[in-house]
């Protein structure tokens, strides 16, 4: 009997948790486990651990499968990552960082960043082919007009998977920052100014307020050279 400790982490954004049923399958180089239901409710920013018991050692864990299905109502789930500790203490990490919606199954590779030539097992080669086909289906292109750059072959962004769309949370944060910056410049007299700047020192009174602010991981700096 081989016992694997599995830790499942849910993202910390709003409504990331779910009350739908989630189960997991471990896939190793020697075999795979049975599909095991995770007996917990998933809450945003929380981790849940369970034990997966197998009749034999699965060898190095190369893939996991996350299965999601509805109980009554659809409740999307944002999975952050999954960590698997083997009986010998080896830790395998499986980054996810995506929404699971509806009745679905997602396969995740062990997060070691291997190249195509590193895939020695046929199961990994098949997974890479399935992943490539899924990406080609999701990102289909069309010509909007002659001479224009190509665009996605959809009529509305609502047709796109939620993992492809620009995050509502990031859009809200970005809009909020723009409002804050606009208010700051307005109060500083920048937006209503009708005359030229008198000196660089006068410019610093406005732009120094925006130096070093962080927008979604990008540092915005407005340095003004010394006279």
PDB file of C-alpha atoms in Angstrom, residues 60-136:
ATOM      1  CA  UNK A  60       7.426   9.582 -10.263  1.00  0.00           C
ATOM      2  CA  UNK A  61       4.145  11.525 -10.517  1.00  0.00           C
ATOM      3  CA  UNK A  62       4.038  13.142 -13.949  1.00  0.00           C
ATOM      4  CA  UNK A  63       0.396  14.223 -14.300  1.00  0.00           C
ATOM      5  CA  UNK A  64      -2.695  14.799 -12.225  1.00  0.00           C
ATOM      6  CA  UNK A  65      -6.301  14.985 -13.367  1.00  0.00           C
ATOM      7  CA  UNK A  66      -8.787  17.284 -11.664  1.00  0.00           C
ATOM      8  CA  UNK A  67     -12.413  16.338 -12.229  1.00  0.00           C
ATOM      9  CA  UNK A  68     -15.269  18.744 -11.522  1.00  0.00           C
ATOM     10  CA  UNK A  69     -18.985  18.124 -11.780  1.00  0.00           C
ATOM     11  CA  UNK A  70     -22.116  19.853 -10.553  1.00  0.00           C
ATOM     12  CA  UNK A  71     -24.195  18.693  -7.636  1.00  0.00           C
ATOM     13  CA  UNK A  72     -27.147  21.040  -8.207  1.00  0.00           C
ATOM     14  CA  UNK A  73     -26.050  24.458  -9.459  1.00  0.00           C
ATOM     15  CA  UNK A  74     -22.941  25.444 -11.378  1.00  0.00           C
ATOM     16  CA  UNK A  75     -20.286  26.981  -9.136  1.00  0.00           C
ATOM     17  CA  UNK A  76     -16.971  27.738 -10.872  1.00  0.00           C
ATOM     18  CA  UNK A  77     -13.744  27.024  -9.003  1.00  0.00           C
ATOM     19  CA  UNK A  78     -10.345  28.724  -9.309  1.00  0.00           C
ATOM     20  CA  UNK A  79      -7.604  26.218  -8.525  1.00  0.00           C
ATOM     21  CA  UNK A  80      -4.277  27.750  -7.544  1.00  0.00           C
ATOM     22  CA  UNK A  81      -2.113  24.619  -7.431  1.00  0.00           C
ATOM     23  CA  UNK A  82      -1.851  21.037  -6.237  1.00  0.00           C
ATOM     24  CA  UNK A  83       1.061  19.527  -4.316  1.00  0.00           C
ATOM     25  CA  UNK A  84       1.652  15.796  -4.020  1.00  0.00           C
ATOM     26  CA  UNK A  85       4.015  14.239  -1.473  1.00  0.00           C
ATOM     27  CA  UNK A  86       5.061  10.685  -2.354  1.00  0.00           C
ATOM     28  CA  UNK A  87       5.652   7.954   0.261  1.00  0.00           C
ATOM     29  CA  UNK A  88       9.411   8.521  -0.008  1.00  0.00           C
ATOM     30  CA  UNK A  89       8.973  12.232   0.784  1.00  0.00           C
ATOM     31  CA  UNK A  90       9.415  13.565  -2.772  1.00  0.00           C
ATOM     32  CA  UNK A  91       7.313  16.669  -3.369  1.00  0.00           C
ATOM     33  CA  UNK A  92       5.674  17.227  -6.754  1.00  0.00           C
ATOM     34  CA  UNK A  93       4.099  20.584  -7.615  1.00  0.00           C
ATOM     35  CA  UNK A  94       1.339  21.069 -10.184  1.00  0.00           C
ATOM     36  CA  UNK A  95       0.559  24.750 -10.884  1.00  0.00           C
ATOM     37  CA  UNK A  96      -2.961  25.363 -12.178  1.00  0.00           C
ATOM     38  CA  UNK A  97      -4.036  29.021 -11.829  1.00  0.00           C
ATOM     39  CA  UNK A  98      -7.209  28.673 -13.846  1.00  0.00           C
ATOM     40  CA  UNK A  99     -10.977  28.481 -13.534  1.00  0.00           C
ATOM     41  CA  UNK A 100     -12.754  25.159 -13.798  1.00  0.00           C
ATOM     42  CA  UNK A 101     -16.307  25.624 -15.047  1.00  0.00           C
ATOM     43  CA  UNK A 102     -19.142  23.200 -15.680  1.00  0.00           C
ATOM     44  CA  UNK A 103     -18.544  19.469 -15.858  1.00  0.00           C
ATOM     45  CA  UNK A 104     -14.915  19.265 -16.864  1.00  0.00           C
ATOM     46  CA  UNK A 105     -11.589  17.501 -16.439  1.00  0.00           C
ATOM     47  CA  UNK A 106      -8.205  19.239 -16.475  1.00  0.00           C
ATOM     48  CA  UNK A 107      -4.824  17.517 -16.783  1.00  0.00           C
ATOM     49  CA  UNK A 108      -1.861  19.245 -15.161  1.00  0.00           C
ATOM     50  CA  UNK A 109       1.793  18.481 -15.730  1.00  0.00           C
ATOM     51  CA  UNK A 110       4.371  18.462 -12.982  1.00  0.00           C
ATOM     52  CA  UNK A 111       5.781  22.001 -12.893  1.00  0.00           C
ATOM     53  CA  UNK A 112       9.424  21.382 -13.715  1.00  0.00           C
ATOM     54  CA  UNK A 113       9.416  23.237 -17.043  1.00  0.00           C
ATOM     55  CA  UNK A 114      10.502  20.402 -19.326  1.00  0.00           C
ATOM     56  CA  UNK A 115      10.960  20.741 -23.077  1.00  0.00           C
ATOM     57  CA  UNK A 116       9.520  18.509 -25.778  1.00  0.00           C
ATOM     58  CA  UNK A 117      12.716  16.483 -26.023  1.00  0.00           C
ATOM     59  CA  UNK A 118      12.478  15.749 -22.285  1.00  0.00           C
ATOM     60  CA  UNK A 119       9.178  13.884 -22.677  1.00  0.00           C
ATOM     61  CA  UNK A 120      10.329  10.263 -22.593  1.00  0.00           C
ATOM     62  CA  UNK A 121       6.986   8.769 -21.551  1.00  0.00           C
ATOM     63  CA  UNK A 122       4.290   8.313 -24.181  1.00  0.00           C
ATOM     64  CA  UNK A 123       1.652   9.625 -21.785  1.00  0.00           C
ATOM     65  CA  UNK A 124       3.470  12.970 -21.629  1.00  0.00           C
ATOM     66  CA  UNK A 125       3.814  13.135 -25.410  1.00  0.00           C
ATOM     67  CA  UNK A 126       0.086  12.453 -25.792  1.00  0.00           C
ATOM     68  CA  UNK A 127      -0.728  15.122 -23.200  1.00  0.00           C
ATOM     69  CA  UNK A 128       1.355  17.701 -25.037  1.00  0.00           C
ATOM     70  CA  UNK A 129      -0.488  16.919 -28.272  1.00  0.00           C
ATOM     71  CA  UNK A 130      -3.886  17.263 -26.576  1.00  0.00           C
ATOM     72  CA  UNK A 131      -2.820  20.547 -25.000  1.00  0.00           C
ATOM     73  CA  UNK A 132      -1.622  21.896 -28.363  1.00  0.00           C
ATOM     74  CA  UNK A 133      -4.901  20.911 -30.054  1.00  0.00           C
ATOM     75  CA  UNK A 134      -6.892  22.632 -27.271  1.00  0.00           C
ATOM     76  CA  UNK A 135      -4.874  25.837 -27.667  1.00  0.00           C
ATOM     77  CA  UNK A 136      -5.367  25.820 -31.435  1.00  0.00           C
TER      78      UNK A 136
END
